[in-house]
XYZ file of C-alpha atoms in Angstrom:
454
model
C 6.120 -7.365 17.792
C 4.649 -4.221 18.089
C 6.904 -3.228 14.958
C 6.496 -5.330 12.656
C 2.896 -7.096 14.451
C 0.074 -5.398 14.383
C 0.044 -5.497 18.064
C 1.807 -8.405 20.224
C -1.034 -11.351 21.554
C 0.783 -13.058 24.631
C 1.045 -16.580 22.430
C 3.454 -14.530 19.620
C 5.051 -12.953 22.447
C 5.433 -16.447 23.974
C 7.118 -17.612 20.792
C 8.965 -15.238 19.786
C 10.925 -15.374 23.180
C 11.413 -19.565 22.576
C 12.475 -19.428 19.680
C 15.418 -16.070 19.296
C 14.855 -12.532 17.657
C 16.329 -14.794 14.873
C 15.374 -16.731 14.588
C 11.339 -15.972 14.573
C 11.822 -13.542 12.591
C 13.505 -15.054 9.322
C 9.878 -18.046 10.166
C 8.510 -13.693 9.570
C 9.392 -13.492 6.766
C 9.382 -16.837 4.697
C 5.078 -16.981 5.654
C 5.191 -20.081 3.645
C 6.685 -21.495 6.979
C 3.925 -20.765 8.868
C -0.074 -22.033 10.110
C -2.547 -19.051 8.362
C -5.850 -22.138 10.228
C -7.513 -19.306 11.731
C -6.699 -16.688 9.116
C -7.436 -19.082 5.854
C -10.965 -20.121 7.666
C -11.912 -16.905 7.839
C -11.504 -15.800 4.229
C -13.612 -18.564 2.803
C -16.079 -15.649 3.814
C -14.669 -13.381 1.000
C -14.436 -15.643 -2.473
C -14.415 -13.136 -4.240
C -10.513 -12.176 -3.252
C -9.193 -15.220 -5.389
C -11.602 -14.519 -8.270
C -9.861 -13.832 -11.807
C -10.525 -10.699 -13.654
C -12.782 -11.071 -15.819
C -15.908 -12.574 -13.267
C -15.198 -9.689 -11.194
C -16.056 -7.768 -13.879
C -19.278 -9.880 -14.806
C -20.172 -9.557 -11.473
C -23.735 -7.337 -10.075
C -23.354 -4.729 -8.100
C -19.101 -5.891 -8.631
C -17.625 -2.272 -7.304
C -19.318 -1.802 -4.360
C -19.394 -6.175 -3.088
C -14.996 -6.025 -4.122
C -14.841 -2.764 -2.108
C -16.697 -4.510 0.758
C -13.972 -7.422 0.251
C -10.717 -5.694 -0.446
C -11.441 -3.818 3.501
C -12.892 -7.370 4.966
C -10.077 -9.421 3.860
C -7.531 -6.469 4.572
C -8.276 -6.220 7.596
C -9.299 -9.610 7.752
C -5.752 -11.334 7.785
C -3.964 -7.959 9.917
C -5.981 -9.090 12.642
C -5.749 -12.453 12.682
C -3.379 -14.360 10.477
C 0.212 -15.032 12.312
C 2.249 -13.512 9.007
C 1.954 -10.486 10.782
C 5.213 -9.117 8.561
C 3.668 -10.845 5.596
C 0.884 -8.437 6.054
C 2.854 -5.386 7.691
C 4.306 -5.002 3.956
C 1.326 -5.640 1.360
C 0.291 -1.684 3.372
C 3.320 -0.630 3.332
C 3.502 -1.433 -0.318
C 0.026 -0.331 -0.730
C 0.656 2.479 0.703
C 3.866 3.409 -1.526
C 2.015 2.934 -4.834
C -1.315 3.308 -3.428
C -4.450 3.041 -6.191
C -7.606 5.147 -3.944
C -10.517 2.535 -3.976
C -12.933 4.269 -4.799
C -12.704 2.915 -8.232
C -11.863 0.107 -10.061
C -12.279 -1.983 -7.572
C -12.289 -5.522 -9.606
C -9.156 -4.094 -10.444
C -8.346 -4.102 -7.584
C -8.768 -6.860 -6.206
C -6.256 -8.089 -9.420
C -3.621 -5.802 -8.318
C -3.257 -6.494 -4.383
C -2.947 -9.778 -4.565
C -1.115 -11.050 -7.459
C 0.834 -7.262 -8.146
C 1.549 -5.935 -4.021
C 0.903 -9.411 -1.663
C 2.286 -11.727 -4.154
C 5.338 -9.474 -3.532
C 5.747 -8.274 -1.333
C 8.406 -10.369 0.119
C 9.994 -10.654 -3.039
C 12.461 -8.662 -5.500
C 11.254 -4.953 -6.115
C 12.303 -5.015 -9.882
C 8.706 -7.740 -9.609
C 7.295 -5.747 -7.735
C 7.901 -3.282 -9.998
C 7.126 -4.708 -12.938
C 3.541 -6.359 -11.376
C 2.519 -2.008 -10.539
C 3.751 -0.996 -14.228
C 1.283 -4.131 -15.852
C -1.832 -4.317 -13.842
C -5.086 -2.237 -15.288
C -5.560 -0.965 -11.240
C -2.447 0.937 -12.486
C -2.512 1.809 -15.554
C -6.197 2.647 -15.622
C -4.956 4.852 -12.042
C -2.530 7.515 -13.787
C -4.294 6.843 -17.333
C -1.790 4.334 -18.835
C -4.066 3.303 -20.542
C -4.436 5.715 -22.742
C -0.498 6.441 -23.420
C 0.120 6.489 -26.733
C 2.605 7.726 -30.153
C 2.500 11.451 -30.576
C 0.478 11.909 -27.960
C 2.192 11.040 -24.167
C 0.485 10.751 -21.661
C 3.163 11.788 -18.758
C 1.387 10.918 -15.824
C 2.274 7.575 -14.732
C 6.158 8.166 -16.454
C 6.474 11.489 -13.763
C 5.506 9.455 -10.862
C 7.279 6.101 -10.928
C 9.751 8.052 -11.035
C 8.776 10.839 -8.224
C 6.916 8.435 -5.732
C 7.979 4.373 -7.088
C 11.444 4.443 -7.717
C 14.040 7.523 -7.821
C 11.947 10.301 -5.730
C 10.956 14.160 -5.751
C 14.529 14.302 -5.388
C 16.191 11.919 -7.519
C 17.290 13.428 -9.975
C 15.326 12.334 -12.485
C 14.707 16.216 -15.216
C 10.817 16.687 -17.163
C 12.546 15.495 -20.093
C 13.738 12.518 -18.939
C 9.859 12.391 -18.114
C 9.265 12.992 -21.678
C 11.024 9.825 -22.468
C 10.166 8.123 -19.645
C 6.494 7.911 -21.406
C 7.026 7.102 -24.830
C 8.147 3.962 -23.352
C 6.188 3.064 -21.888
C 3.068 3.714 -25.186
C 1.542 0.585 -26.000
C 1.481 -0.080 -22.591
C -2.400 -0.207 -22.543
C -5.886 -2.359 -21.039
C -7.418 -5.821 -23.425
C -10.111 -7.016 -21.218
C -9.266 -10.249 -24.188
C -6.319 -10.009 -22.071
C -6.102 -12.782 -18.910
C -4.560 -10.419 -16.980
C -6.486 -7.447 -18.288
C -2.711 -6.329 -19.724
C -2.115 -5.603 -23.785
C 0.658 -4.077 -25.531
C -0.640 -2.360 -27.983
C 2.508 -2.210 -30.549
C 0.610 -0.402 -33.221
C 0.398 2.481 -30.641
C 4.382 2.396 -29.342
C 6.830 5.455 -29.968
C 9.504 3.008 -31.952
C 12.068 5.800 -32.169
C 15.536 5.989 -29.679
C 14.799 7.388 -26.161
C 17.195 8.335 -24.253
C 16.471 7.453 -20.594
C 18.486 8.782 -17.411
C 21.408 8.288 -19.277
C 20.876 5.221 -20.355
C 20.735 4.701 -24.790
C 17.484 3.192 -26.166
C 17.537 2.372 -29.198
C 14.929 2.514 -32.129
C 13.382 0.061 -33.932
C 11.689 -1.625 -30.217
C 8.549 -2.730 -28.674
C 7.658 -3.144 -25.226
C 11.013 -4.252 -24.479
C 11.664 -0.511 -24.235
C 8.773 0.076 -20.615
C 10.471 -2.836 -19.359
C 14.567 -1.576 -19.684
C 13.008 1.572 -17.877
C 12.263 -0.689 -14.945
C 14.902 -2.136 -15.169
C 17.154 1.097 -14.848
C 14.697 2.684 -12.795
C 15.598 -0.925 -9.793
C 19.267 -0.196 -10.132
C 19.593 3.609 -9.977
C 21.123 4.415 -6.266
C 18.913 7.048 -5.583
C 15.372 4.266 -6.038
C 17.695 2.184 -3.001
C 17.835 5.167 -0.925
C 14.712 6.638 -1.489
C 13.085 3.108 -0.361
C 14.386 2.244 1.762
C 14.689 5.699 3.896
C 10.758 5.136 4.012
C 10.956 1.496 5.191
C 13.171 2.911 7.849
C 10.313 5.773 8.703
C 7.069 3.499 8.735
C 9.929 1.157 11.270
C 12.196 3.476 13.031
C 11.195 7.082 14.029
C 10.131 9.987 11.582
C 13.200 10.427 11.298
C 15.158 7.200 10.824
C 19.827 7.329 11.624
C 21.317 8.365 8.972
C 23.427 5.638 9.576
C 21.165 3.336 9.315
C 19.748 4.234 5.711
C 22.813 4.039 4.938
C 23.206 0.925 5.259
C 20.103 -0.393 4.383
C 20.847 1.474 0.641
C 24.204 0.129 0.209
C 22.222 -3.538 0.534
C 19.412 -2.950 -0.946
C 21.954 -1.810 -4.620
C 24.003 -5.502 -3.353
C 20.939 -7.486 -3.142
C 19.241 -6.078 -6.502
C 16.360 -5.056 -4.762
C 15.849 -8.399 -2.572
C 13.281 -7.551 -0.597
C 13.708 -10.154 2.531
C 17.160 -9.381 2.945
C 16.628 -5.288 3.385
C 14.323 -6.107 5.934
C 16.946 -8.688 7.472
C 19.120 -6.126 8.028
C 16.262 -3.381 9.418
C 15.040 -5.470 12.446
C 18.747 -6.273 13.398
C 20.094 -3.451 12.970
C 20.900 -1.884 16.811
C 19.318 1.024 15.146
C 15.986 -0.617 15.289
C 16.323 -2.365 18.955
C 17.007 0.909 20.415
C 14.040 3.239 18.746
C 10.936 1.505 20.590
C 8.010 4.244 21.181
C 9.287 6.644 18.726
C 6.956 5.407 16.277
C 3.339 7.088 16.615
C 0.066 5.208 15.275
C -1.285 5.554 12.558
C -4.784 5.013 12.758
C -5.030 1.497 11.064
C -2.131 0.420 13.473
C -4.494 1.584 16.110
C -8.018 -0.066 14.836
C -6.643 -3.362 14.334
C -4.154 -3.230 17.217
C -6.838 -2.866 19.125
C -8.930 -5.959 18.203
C -5.450 -7.955 18.165
C -5.717 -7.379 22.101
C -9.373 -7.252 23.182
C -10.288 -9.938 20.508
C -14.040 -8.445 19.767
C -15.696 -9.171 17.362
C -17.911 -6.867 14.505
C -20.403 -8.789 13.026
C -22.129 -6.550 10.402
C -20.186 -4.141 7.956
C -21.951 -1.245 8.514
C -20.667 -0.725 11.704
C -16.996 -1.062 10.574
C -17.249 0.871 7.849
C -18.429 2.811 9.993
C -15.135 2.222 12.501
C -12.900 3.293 10.127
C -14.066 6.793 8.793
C -14.780 7.402 12.347
C -10.047 6.976 12.989
C -10.127 8.895 8.887
C -7.632 6.462 7.622
C -9.962 3.964 5.326
C -8.033 0.844 3.407
C -7.639 2.229 0.331
C -9.251 5.423 0.600
C -6.802 8.119 0.334
C -6.995 9.822 -2.807
C -3.965 11.007 -4.119
C -1.331 8.289 -5.263
C 1.324 8.974 -3.141
C -0.666 7.002 0.031
C -1.164 8.095 3.587
C 0.931 10.020 5.858
C 3.342 7.354 7.784
C 4.161 9.924 10.121
C 3.149 11.504 13.089
C 2.239 15.534 12.858
C 0.028 13.518 9.930
C -2.362 11.964 12.668
C -1.810 13.397 16.241
C -4.507 16.090 16.207
C -7.325 16.054 19.414
C -9.766 15.043 16.946
C -8.203 11.939 15.817
C -7.737 10.822 19.949
C -11.458 12.364 20.827
C -12.189 9.002 17.309
C -9.811 6.653 19.427
C -11.212 7.080 22.680
C -14.203 6.754 21.045
C -13.988 3.218 19.805
C -11.126 1.834 22.393
C -14.528 2.207 24.648
C -16.733 1.169 22.166
C -15.113 -2.018 21.457
C -14.658 -2.767 24.728
C -17.013 -1.385 27.366
C -19.296 -0.945 24.717
C -18.742 -4.173 23.256
C -18.899 -6.493 26.012
C -21.409 -4.437 28.545
C -23.447 -3.514 25.960
C -23.630 0.799 27.121
C -23.938 1.191 23.384
C -26.319 -0.952 23.028
C -24.426 -2.607 20.361
C -24.783 -6.381 20.915
C -26.101 -6.578 17.637
C -22.906 -5.162 16.005
C -20.483 -6.128 19.167
C -19.397 -8.221 20.962
C -16.344 -9.078 23.249
C -15.647 -12.244 25.720
C -12.951 -10.340 27.605
C -12.914 -11.872 30.927
C -12.292 -15.925 29.178
C -8.887 -13.686 27.778
C -7.381 -13.014 31.542
C -7.603 -16.723 33.525
C -8.817 -16.148 37.105
C -6.513 -13.002 38.280
C -6.496 -12.989 42.531
C -5.519 -9.081 42.908
C -5.765 -6.254 41.551
C -1.901 -6.674 40.896
C -2.499 -9.417 39.249
C -5.684 -7.885 36.825
C -4.078 -5.153 36.077
C -0.929 -7.227 34.655
C -3.329 -9.442 32.929
C -4.871 -6.362 30.423
C -1.189 -5.031 30.409
C 0.534 -8.129 28.628
C -3.327 -8.470 26.686
C -2.817 -4.787 24.628
C 0.746 -5.021 24.997
C 1.861 -7.862 25.258
C 3.789 -7.721 28.425
C 3.108 -5.775 31.799
C 3.018 -2.315 32.574
C 5.517 -0.920 35.452
C 6.429 2.203 37.854
C 3.436 5.433 37.517
C 1.276 3.812 34.698
C 0.513 0.749 35.421
C 0.064 2.340 39.391
C -2.595 4.703 37.906
C -4.453 1.797 36.016
C -4.538 0.357 39.787
C -5.608 3.423 41.324
C -8.040 3.784 38.572
C -9.484 -0.594 39.577
C -8.947 0.014 43.813
C -10.954 3.269 43.153
C -8.440 5.737 44.162
C -6.979 3.074 47.473
C -4.399 1.799 45.438
C -3.663 -1.271 47.068
C -2.495 -3.990 44.433
C -3.376 -6.931 46.968
C -6.758 -5.401 47.085
C -8.594 -9.639 46.142
C -10.506 -8.808 42.498
C -14.615 -10.262 42.942
C -17.088 -9.920 40.486
C -18.332 -6.862 41.693
C -15.509 -5.305 40.137
C -15.083 -6.892 37.412
C -18.607 -6.058 36.714
C -17.206 -2.848 37.882
C -14.230 -2.801 36.616
C -12.968 -5.032 33.682
C -14.347 -3.405 30.150
C -13.406 0.320 31.331
C -10.482 -1.023 32.146
C -9.614 -2.665 28.705
C -10.417 0.522 27.062
C -8.448 2.491 29.096
C -6.036 0.894 28.234
C -5.906 1.171 24.455
C -6.958 4.727 25.490
C -3.868 5.379 27.183
C -0.245 7.155 25.591
C 1.421 3.520 26.030
C -0.926 2.308 22.829
C -0.525 5.334 20.315
C 3.127 4.916 20.155
C 5.122 2.005 19.330
C-alpha cells in the first residue's frame, strides 16, 4: 500500500489483510467495484471538472478557475479516494503524457478526464489515440499547425521520444519527418464536440515510410492512426513504458529481470495496462524492493494529509504549500513530466520544506502555533483512540502515519521524545502529555526518514 496508494490508512491495511493481496489488487485494478462516496461527495464542490469543452471555454476568468479546479480535483481524489491505484496511475500517465498546466487549462480539464483518467487502466493504444486527438496536446506540441508542405515536427518527435519508443528506441530523423507528415491535418476546430478535427485539405496524401512500414498514398486520417498502431506494437515501446512503470513503483534502477518480464507481458497483451500492472505488483522483485523509492514532494504531501486528516480550508494555503514543496500539480513545463528518481528531489532545501510543512499540518493546525486556524484544521486526537501508555501512544500515531507500528531504534527515538528522554514506554499518558506532545509527535514522524521512503 505504500506504493500502490498515496499512503496506507489503517482501515485500508485491515481491508487488504482481510481480503489478501491478490484480491485487494484485483479490486484496485477494477475501481468501479469500489464505493467512492467520500471523494465523490467532495468533488461535488468542483462542477468545473465535469463541464464539456464548449462550456469551459465560455467561463468568465476561465483559465484561473479551471487551473484551480485541476489542482484541487487532483489532490482531493488522491487524498480521499478509495480507488488509490487508479489515482496513482492517473498521475503516472499525466507525467508520461505531460502537458504544462500554465496554459490550455480549459482543454486540460477535458484532457485529464477523457484522455488520461478514462484510459489509465485500459489499453495503451486507446490512451495514445486519446492523447493524440486532445486539443490540449495538439496545442502544447504544435500539431494544430502541422500542415502539408510545412510540417511541424514537434509532436512527431515527442510521441516517439517520450510517449512510445524512448530516445534510444531506434527511430531516425527520417522517421520523425515521416511521422510529422502522417499527422498533418490533425488540428483543432471549436465547431466539433471534442475540439479535434481532421482537415483533409491540409493533409499530406503522398506515400510515407515509418519505422520500416509503408503507408500508401491517397489516405487521410488513416495515416496517423496507422502510425499509432505501429508505435503501440513496437517492442521498444513495451520496454520503454515498462521501464518507466518499474522506476515509478519499484526502484530508480529496477531489476532487468522484472523489466524483461513486463516487456513480454506488454507485448503479449498488446498493451493491456491492467495485465501489465497485475504482473508488476505480484512480482517477487516488487515485494523485495520495499523502501527503495524516495517519495516525490506530492507523494509526501498527499500522504501527510491522508495520515493526519488535516483539512486545508483556503486555496491560497494549499497553493502555497505545493509551491513550497516544489511540485505543484501540472506545473512541469517541459514535455517529459516531473522527474521520478531520488536525485531530483533529495536535497536540503526540499527536506527543509517537508519538515516545515509536516509541522504546519500537525503542530500548527492542531495548536494554532502558526496562527493558521483560519486555513488549517486537524483533529489528531480523535484518530488515535485512548492510549494509556507512552508506548501505546507512539504505536497509535505510527499506525496512522506508516500503516503499522514501528519497531527497534525508530520506535525508541519517539518514545524518548514523548518521555523527555526517560525512555520508558510504560509511562502513563496524561492529558498534559497529549497537550505537550501529540501534535509534534505526528509532525516528527512525518519528517522522519522512514516517511520519506516507500
